[in-house]
PDB file of C-alpha atoms and ligand atoms in Angstrom:
ATOM      1  CA  MET A1257     249.165 326.734 -22.553  1.00  0.00           C
ATOM      2  CA  LEU A1258     251.098 329.763 -22.040  1.00  0.00           C
ATOM      3  CA  LEU A1259     247.279 331.402 -21.627  1.00  0.00           C
ATOM      4  CA  LYS A1260     246.959 328.459 -18.851  1.00  0.00           C
ATOM      5  CA  TRP A1261     250.090 329.606 -17.728  1.00  0.00           C
ATOM      6  CA  LEU A1262     248.762 333.337 -17.385  1.00  0.00           C
ATOM      7  CA  ARG A1263     245.930 332.754 -16.217  1.00  0.00           C
ATOM      8  CA  SER A1264     246.534 330.956 -13.211  1.00  0.00           C
ATOM      9  CA  PRO A1265     249.447 331.657 -12.137  1.00  0.00           C
ATOM     10  CA  PHE A1266     249.668 330.171  -8.626  1.00  0.00           C
ATOM     11  CA  LYS A1267     247.422 327.209  -9.497  1.00  0.00           C
ATOM     12  CA  ILE A1268     250.549 326.031 -11.283  1.00  0.00           C
ATOM     13  CA  GLY A1269     252.909 327.102  -9.037  1.00  0.00           C
ATOM     14  CA  ALA A1270     254.938 328.996 -11.643  1.00  0.00           C
ATOM     15  CA  VAL A1271     255.725 332.143 -14.439  1.00  0.00           C
ATOM     16  CA  ALA A1272     256.888 329.625 -16.959  1.00  0.00           C
ATOM     17  CA  PRO A1273     257.737 326.331 -18.087  1.00  0.00           C
ATOM     18  CA  SER A1274     260.547 324.662 -16.416  1.00  0.00           C
ATOM     19  CA  SER A1275     263.659 325.246 -19.110  1.00  0.00           C
ATOM     20  CA  ARG A1276     265.314 322.207 -20.992  1.00  0.00           C
ATOM     21  CA  TYR A1277     268.645 323.291 -18.542  1.00  0.00           C
ATOM     22  CA  LEU A1278     266.358 322.930 -15.123  1.00  0.00           C
ATOM     23  CA  ALA A1279     264.573 319.785 -16.822  1.00  0.00           C
ATOM     24  CA  ARG A1280     267.753 318.412 -17.581  1.00  0.00           C
ATOM     25  CA  GLU A1281     269.077 318.855 -14.104  1.00  0.00           C
ATOM     26  CA  MET A1282     265.891 317.340 -12.407  1.00  0.00           C
ATOM     27  CA  ALA A1283     266.344 314.230 -14.700  1.00  0.00           C
ATOM     28  CA  ALA A1284     269.161 313.006 -14.106  1.00  0.00           C
ATOM     29  CA  GLN A1285     268.838 313.130 -10.138  1.00  0.00           C
ATOM     30  CA  ALA A1286     266.481 310.392 -10.335  1.00  0.00           C
ATOM     31  CA  ASP A1287     267.836 307.301  -9.150  1.00  0.00           C
ATOM     32  CA  LEU A1288     266.926 304.686 -11.947  1.00  0.00           C
ATOM     33  CA  SER A1289     269.427 302.005 -10.414  1.00  0.00           C
ATOM     34  CA  ARG A1290     266.368 300.738  -7.775  1.00  0.00           C
ATOM     35  CA  PRO A1291     264.028 298.511  -9.276  1.00  0.00           C
ATOM     36  CA  GLY A1292     260.677 299.787 -10.839  1.00  0.00           C
ATOM     37  CA  PRO A1293     258.478 302.784 -11.998  1.00  0.00           C
ATOM     38  CA  ILE A1294     260.008 306.552 -12.239  1.00  0.00           C
ATOM     39  CA  VAL A1295     256.856 308.617 -10.676  1.00  0.00           C
ATOM     40  CA  GLU A1296     256.872 312.576 -12.294  1.00  0.00           C
ATOM     41  CA  LEU A1297     254.157 314.730  -9.980  1.00  0.00           C
ATOM     42  CA  GLY A1298     253.020 317.688 -11.671  1.00  0.00           C
ATOM     43  CA  GLY A1299     253.996 317.132 -15.337  1.00  0.00           C
ATOM     44  CA  GLY A1300     252.512 320.387 -16.612  1.00  0.00           C
ATOM     45  CA  THR A1301     253.126 321.343 -20.409  1.00  0.00           C
ATOM     46  CA  GLY A1302     255.727 318.492 -20.100  1.00  0.00           C
ATOM     47  CA  ALA A1303     259.072 319.731 -19.939  1.00  0.00           C
ATOM     48  CA  ILE A1304     260.656 317.375 -17.438  1.00  0.00           C
ATOM     49  CA  THR A1305     258.726 314.545 -18.711  1.00  0.00           C
ATOM     50  CA  LYS A1306     260.710 314.895 -22.255  1.00  0.00           C
ATOM     51  CA  ALA A1307     263.917 314.958 -19.964  1.00  0.00           C
ATOM     52  CA  LEU A1308     262.637 311.689 -18.207  1.00  0.00           C
ATOM     53  CA  LEU A1309     261.737 310.145 -21.463  1.00  0.00           C
ATOM     54  CA  ALA A1310     265.679 310.761 -23.109  1.00  0.00           C
ATOM     55  CA  ARG A1311     266.698 308.673 -19.756  1.00  0.00           C
ATOM     56  CA  VAL A1312     263.510 305.788 -19.399  1.00  0.00           C
ATOM     57  CA  ASN A1313     261.422 304.400 -22.114  1.00  0.00           C
ATOM     58  CA  HIS A1314     257.574 305.207 -21.781  1.00  0.00           C
ATOM     59  CA  GLU A1315     256.590 301.945 -20.098  1.00  0.00           C
ATOM     60  CA  ARG A1316     258.912 302.929 -17.190  1.00  0.00           C
ATOM     61  CA  LEU A1317     256.837 306.957 -16.247  1.00  0.00           C
ATOM     62  CA  PHE A1318     254.046 308.187 -15.093  1.00  0.00           C
ATOM     63  CA  THR A1319     253.396 311.085 -15.488  1.00  0.00           C
ATOM     64  CA  VAL A1320     250.528 312.474 -12.923  1.00  0.00           C
ATOM     65  CA  GLU A1321     248.671 316.162 -13.073  1.00  0.00           C
ATOM     66  CA  PHE A1322     245.569 317.195 -11.523  1.00  0.00           C
ATOM     67  CA  ASP A1323     244.020 320.179 -13.990  1.00  0.00           C
ATOM     68  CA  ARG A1324     242.311 318.034 -17.248  1.00  0.00           C
ATOM     69  CA  ASP A1325     243.690 320.589 -20.478  1.00  0.00           C
ATOM     70  CA  LEU A1326     247.631 319.896 -19.102  1.00  0.00           C
ATOM     71  CA  ALA A1327     246.468 316.061 -17.911  1.00  0.00           C
ATOM     72  CA  GLN A1328     245.088 315.934 -22.471  1.00  0.00           C
ATOM     73  CA  THR A1329     248.483 318.283 -23.184  1.00  0.00           C
ATOM     74  CA  LEU A1330     250.533 315.219 -22.279  1.00  0.00           C
ATOM     75  CA  ARG A1331     248.613 313.458 -23.797  1.00  0.00           C
ATOM     76  CA  SER A1332     249.020 314.888 -27.439  1.00  0.00           C
ATOM     77  CA  ARG A1333     252.274 315.600 -26.488  1.00  0.00           C
ATOM     78  CA  PHE A1334     254.036 311.910 -26.027  1.00  0.00           C
ATOM     79  CA  PRO A1335     251.065 309.340 -26.914  1.00  0.00           C
ATOM     80  CA  ARG A1336     252.726 306.639 -25.273  1.00  0.00           C
ATOM     81  CA  LEU A1337     253.383 308.293 -21.938  1.00  0.00           C
ATOM     82  CA  GLN A1338     251.393 307.495 -18.957  1.00  0.00           C
ATOM     83  CA  VAL A1339     249.061 310.142 -18.116  1.00  0.00           C
ATOM     84  CA  VAL A1340     247.562 309.364 -14.476  1.00  0.00           C
ATOM     85  CA  GLU A1341     245.083 312.337 -14.236  1.00  0.00           C
ATOM     86  CA  GLY A1342     244.351 312.854 -10.158  1.00  0.00           C
ATOM     87  CA  ASP A1343     245.912 314.824  -7.189  1.00  0.00           C
ATOM     88  CA  ALA A1344     249.476 313.875  -5.610  1.00  0.00           C
ATOM     89  CA  CYS A1345     247.861 313.235  -2.231  1.00  0.00           C
ATOM     90  CA  GLU A1346     246.152 310.261  -3.551  1.00  0.00           C
ATOM     91  CA  LEU A1347     249.328 308.913  -4.789  1.00  0.00           C
ATOM     92  CA  VAL A1348     249.136 305.765  -3.414  1.00  0.00           C
ATOM     93  CA  ALA A1349     245.800 305.123  -4.857  1.00  0.00           C
ATOM     94  CA  LEU A1350     246.082 306.174  -8.019  1.00  0.00           C
ATOM     95  CA  MET A1351     249.211 304.148  -8.457  1.00  0.00           C
ATOM     96  CA  ALA A1352     247.068 301.072  -7.351  1.00  0.00           C
ATOM     97  CA  ALA A1353     244.327 301.510  -9.848  1.00  0.00           C
ATOM     98  CA  ARG A1354     247.439 301.411 -12.409  1.00  0.00           C
ATOM     99  CA  GLY A1355     248.551 298.079 -10.474  1.00  0.00           C
ATOM    100  CA  VAL A1356     251.603 299.820  -9.313  1.00  0.00           C
ATOM    101  CA  ASP A1357     252.464 299.005  -6.003  1.00  0.00           C
ATOM    102  CA  ARG A1358     256.320 300.429  -6.088  1.00  0.00           C
ATOM    103  CA  ALA A1359     257.867 303.537  -7.603  1.00  0.00           C
ATOM    104  CA  ALA A1360     261.651 302.980  -8.228  1.00  0.00           C
ATOM    105  CA  CYS A1361     262.100 307.557  -7.361  1.00  0.00           C
ATOM    106  CA  VAL A1362     259.760 310.075  -7.287  1.00  0.00           C
ATOM    107  CA  VAL A1363     260.919 313.423  -9.440  1.00  0.00           C
ATOM    108  CA  SER A1364     258.343 316.448  -8.813  1.00  0.00           C
ATOM    109  CA  GLY A1365     258.043 319.465 -10.633  1.00  0.00           C
ATOM    110  CA  LEU A1366     254.889 320.129  -8.079  1.00  0.00           C
ATOM    111  CA  PRO A1367     254.703 323.439  -6.402  1.00  0.00           C
ATOM    112  CA  LEU A1368     255.780 322.225  -3.196  1.00  0.00           C
ATOM    113  CA  LEU A1369     256.883 325.568  -1.700  1.00  0.00           C
ATOM    114  CA  GLY A1370     253.546 327.493  -1.911  1.00  0.00           C
ATOM    115  CA  MET A1371     251.481 324.385  -0.230  1.00  0.00           C
ATOM    116  CA  PRO A1372     250.401 324.426   3.750  1.00  0.00           C
ATOM    117  CA  PRO A1373     252.925 321.657   5.460  1.00  0.00           C
ATOM    118  CA  SER A1374     250.100 319.227   5.869  1.00  0.00           C
ATOM    119  CA  VAL A1375     249.892 319.057   2.191  1.00  0.00           C
ATOM    120  CA  GLN A1376     253.567 318.721   1.410  1.00  0.00           C
ATOM    121  CA  ARG A1377     253.555 315.863   4.683  1.00  0.00           C
ATOM    122  CA  ARG A1378     250.708 313.499   2.658  1.00  0.00           C
ATOM    123  CA  ILE A1379     252.291 314.097  -0.595  1.00  0.00           C
ATOM    124  CA  VAL A1380     255.583 313.064   0.009  1.00  0.00           C
ATOM    125  CA  GLY A1381     254.475 310.844   2.585  1.00  0.00           C
ATOM    126  CA  ALA A1382     252.823 309.252  -0.179  1.00  0.00           C
ATOM    127  CA  ALA A1383     255.587 309.166  -2.082  1.00  0.00           C
ATOM    128  CA  PHE A1384     257.934 307.793   0.347  1.00  0.00           C
ATOM    129  CA  GLU A1385     255.215 304.423   1.161  1.00  0.00           C
ATOM    130  CA  LEU A1386     255.093 304.008  -2.781  1.00  0.00           C
ATOM    131  CA  MET A1387     259.354 303.642  -3.079  1.00  0.00           C
ATOM    132  CA  GLY A1388     259.919 302.707   0.132  1.00  0.00           C
ATOM    133  CA  ASP A1389     262.950 303.404   2.519  1.00  0.00           C
ATOM    134  CA  GLY A1390     265.570 303.117  -0.260  1.00  0.00           C
ATOM    135  CA  GLY A1391     263.327 305.746  -2.350  1.00  0.00           C
ATOM    136  CA  ARG A1392     264.991 309.522  -3.300  1.00  0.00           C
ATOM    137  CA  PHE A1393     261.961 312.424  -3.844  1.00  0.00           C
ATOM    138  CA  VAL A1394     263.703 315.349  -5.791  1.00  0.00           C
ATOM    139  CA  GLN A1395     262.237 318.464  -5.930  1.00  0.00           C
ATOM    140  CA  PHE A1396     263.004 322.238  -7.949  1.00  0.00           C
ATOM    141  CA  THR A1397     262.322 325.327  -6.590  1.00  0.00           C
ATOM    142  CA  TYR A1398     262.794 328.682  -6.574  1.00  0.00           C
ATOM    143  CA  GLY A1399     263.696 329.649  -2.796  1.00  0.00           C
ATOM    144  CA  PRO A1400     266.801 329.547  -1.451  1.00  0.00           C
ATOM    145  CA  ALA A1401     266.139 326.945   0.680  1.00  0.00           C
ATOM    146  CA  SER A1402     264.579 323.699   1.327  1.00  0.00           C
ATOM    147  CA  PRO A1403     260.859 324.261   0.492  1.00  0.00           C
ATOM    148  CA  LEU A1404     260.139 321.389   2.991  1.00  0.00           C
ATOM    149  CA  ARG A1405     261.274 323.123   6.184  1.00  0.00           C
ATOM    150  CA  PRO A1406     263.237 321.484   9.225  1.00  0.00           C
ATOM    151  CA  HIS A1407     260.569 320.264  11.267  1.00  0.00           C
ATOM    152  CA  LEU A1408     258.815 318.654   8.493  1.00  0.00           C
ATOM    153  CA  LEU A1409     261.873 316.944   7.289  1.00  0.00           C
ATOM    154  CA  ALA A1410     262.593 315.785  11.209  1.00  0.00           C
ATOM    155  CA  ASP A1411     259.694 314.059  11.801  1.00  0.00           C
ATOM    156  CA  MET A1412     259.027 312.645   8.556  1.00  0.00           C
ATOM    157  CA  GLY A1413     262.852 311.392   8.551  1.00  0.00           C
ATOM    158  CA  LEU A1414     264.256 313.218   6.108  1.00  0.00           C
ATOM    159  CA  THR A1415     267.701 314.244   4.675  1.00  0.00           C
ATOM    160  CA  ALA A1416     267.568 316.700   2.749  1.00  0.00           C
ATOM    161  CA  ARG A1417     270.471 317.915  -0.279  1.00  0.00           C
ATOM    162  CA  ARG A1418     270.659 320.169  -2.624  1.00  0.00           C
ATOM    163  CA  CYS A1419     271.759 318.620  -5.531  1.00  0.00           C
ATOM    164  CA  GLY A1420     271.688 321.029  -8.106  1.00  0.00           C
ATOM    165  CA  HIS A1421     271.475 324.686  -9.194  1.00  0.00           C
ATOM    166  CA  VAL A1422     270.477 326.481 -12.511  1.00  0.00           C
ATOM    167  CA  LEU A1423     270.568 329.278 -13.345  1.00  0.00           C
ATOM    168  CA  LEU A1424     269.239 329.087 -16.937  1.00  0.00           C
ATOM    169  CA  ASN A1425     265.961 328.783 -15.553  1.00  0.00           C
ATOM    170  CA  ILE A1426     263.293 331.381 -15.545  1.00  0.00           C
ATOM    171  CA  PRO A1427     263.812 332.167 -12.485  1.00  0.00           C
ATOM    172  CA  PRO A1428     266.840 330.406 -11.532  1.00  0.00           C
ATOM    173  CA  ALA A1429     265.751 327.060  -9.863  1.00  0.00           C
ATOM    174  CA  ARG A1430     267.704 325.421  -6.681  1.00  0.00           C
ATOM    175  CA  VAL A1431     267.032 320.986  -6.833  1.00  0.00           C
ATOM    176  CA  TRP A1432     266.481 318.974  -3.730  1.00  0.00           C
ATOM    177  CA  CYS A1433     267.414 315.735  -2.406  1.00  0.00           C
ATOM    178  CA  TYR A1434     265.345 314.066   0.184  1.00  0.00           C
ATOM    179  CA  GLU A1435     266.065 310.686   1.045  1.00  0.00           C
ATOM    180  CA  LYS A1436     265.415 308.373   4.638  1.00  0.00           C
ATOM    181  CA  ALA A1437     267.322 309.044   6.896  1.00  0.00           C
ATOM    182  CA  GLY A1438     269.714 306.346   7.474  1.00  0.00           C
ATOM    183  CA  ALA A1439     268.546 304.432   4.312  1.00  0.00           C
ATOM    184  CA  ARG A1440     271.244 304.088   2.243  1.00  0.00           C
TER     185      ARG A1440
HETATM  186  C1  SAM B1327     255.076 324.286 -11.504  1.00  0.00           C
HETATM  187  S1  SAM B1327     253.894 323.559 -12.505  1.00  0.00           S
HETATM  188  C2  SAM B1327     255.126 322.911 -13.122  1.00  0.00           C
HETATM  189  C3  SAM B1327     255.431 321.730 -14.822  1.00  0.00           C
HETATM  190  C4  SAM B1327     255.856 320.929 -15.168  1.00  0.00           C
HETATM  191  N1  SAM B1327     256.704 319.827 -14.115  1.00  0.00           N
HETATM  192  C5  SAM B1327     257.508 322.055 -15.618  1.00  0.00           C
HETATM  193  O1  SAM B1327     258.572 322.108 -14.535  1.00  0.00           O
HETATM  194  O2  SAM B1327     257.578 323.001 -16.503  1.00  0.00           O
HETATM  195  C6  SAM B1327     253.207 322.668 -11.145  1.00  0.00           C
HETATM  196  C7  SAM B1327     252.368 321.100 -12.237  1.00  0.00           C
HETATM  197  O3  SAM B1327     251.786 321.040 -11.118  1.00  0.00           O
HETATM  198  C8  SAM B1327     250.625 320.446 -10.921  1.00  0.00           C
HETATM  199  N2  SAM B1327     249.647 320.169  -9.772  1.00  0.00           N
HETATM  200  C9  SAM B1327     249.694 321.188  -9.049  1.00  0.00           C
HETATM  201  N3  SAM B1327     249.693 320.297  -7.757  1.00  0.00           N
HETATM  202  C10 SAM B1327     249.469 319.501  -8.210  1.00  0.00           C
HETATM  203  C11 SAM B1327     248.731 318.435  -7.639  1.00  0.00           C
HETATM  204  N4  SAM B1327     248.284 318.301  -6.076  1.00  0.00           N
HETATM  205  N5  SAM B1327     248.938 316.869  -7.568  1.00  0.00           N
HETATM  206  C12 SAM B1327     248.600 316.694  -8.999  1.00  0.00           C
HETATM  207  N6  SAM B1327     249.483 317.984  -9.939  1.00  0.00           N
HETATM  208  C13 SAM B1327     249.305 318.829  -9.252  1.00  0.00           C
HETATM  209  C14 SAM B1327     250.047 321.785 -12.170  1.00  0.00           C
HETATM  210  O4  SAM B1327     248.684 321.336 -12.313  1.00  0.00           O
HETATM  211  C15 SAM B1327     251.204 322.529 -12.878  1.00  0.00           C
HETATM  212  O5  SAM B1327     250.642 321.742 -14.242  1.00  0.00           O
END
């Protein structure tokens, strides 16, 4: 799998899988208090998946991954995990095909920072369509600022809160929590 990373770091969007410290921080920010499934976007080799599975059972977690080899890696590593092979832009349809029309929380390991705003909008918009207004979208990034820029946040009616900072990761990463303004 490291080979896959070395061959296509731009598609994967990272120089290495998330450290266990970053994975734990991402999982800790998942809001489990709402009913419904937890959806992970961009499972990769399963670093964050593993941390999420320490907090929720297999029945409650769905992991979306569009790379066929990585989806297969996830299935081999976590045989009971519900792996959804597909593009996060199509999240609502992908989950509807699984009989899921509501999620409690979305935890994203996608390389959101490197995506054009139009794609960011599609993915985050789909996540909030699935979660409803009270949902939380959790995202890590290597940059100093929110990977969703202020004008997009304003357009989408979202608030951004830096909810974690993990030095023990290559490179160090920040965790952001996005919620609908006024929803809580
Ligand atoms: C930065 S890696 C993170 C992997 C893992 N979550 C981690 O933290 O180590 C991003 C992952 O998102 C996947 N990905 C990128 N764009 C995607 C999309 N539009 N839909 C689904 N998965 C996507 C990539 O194939 C890759 O596995």
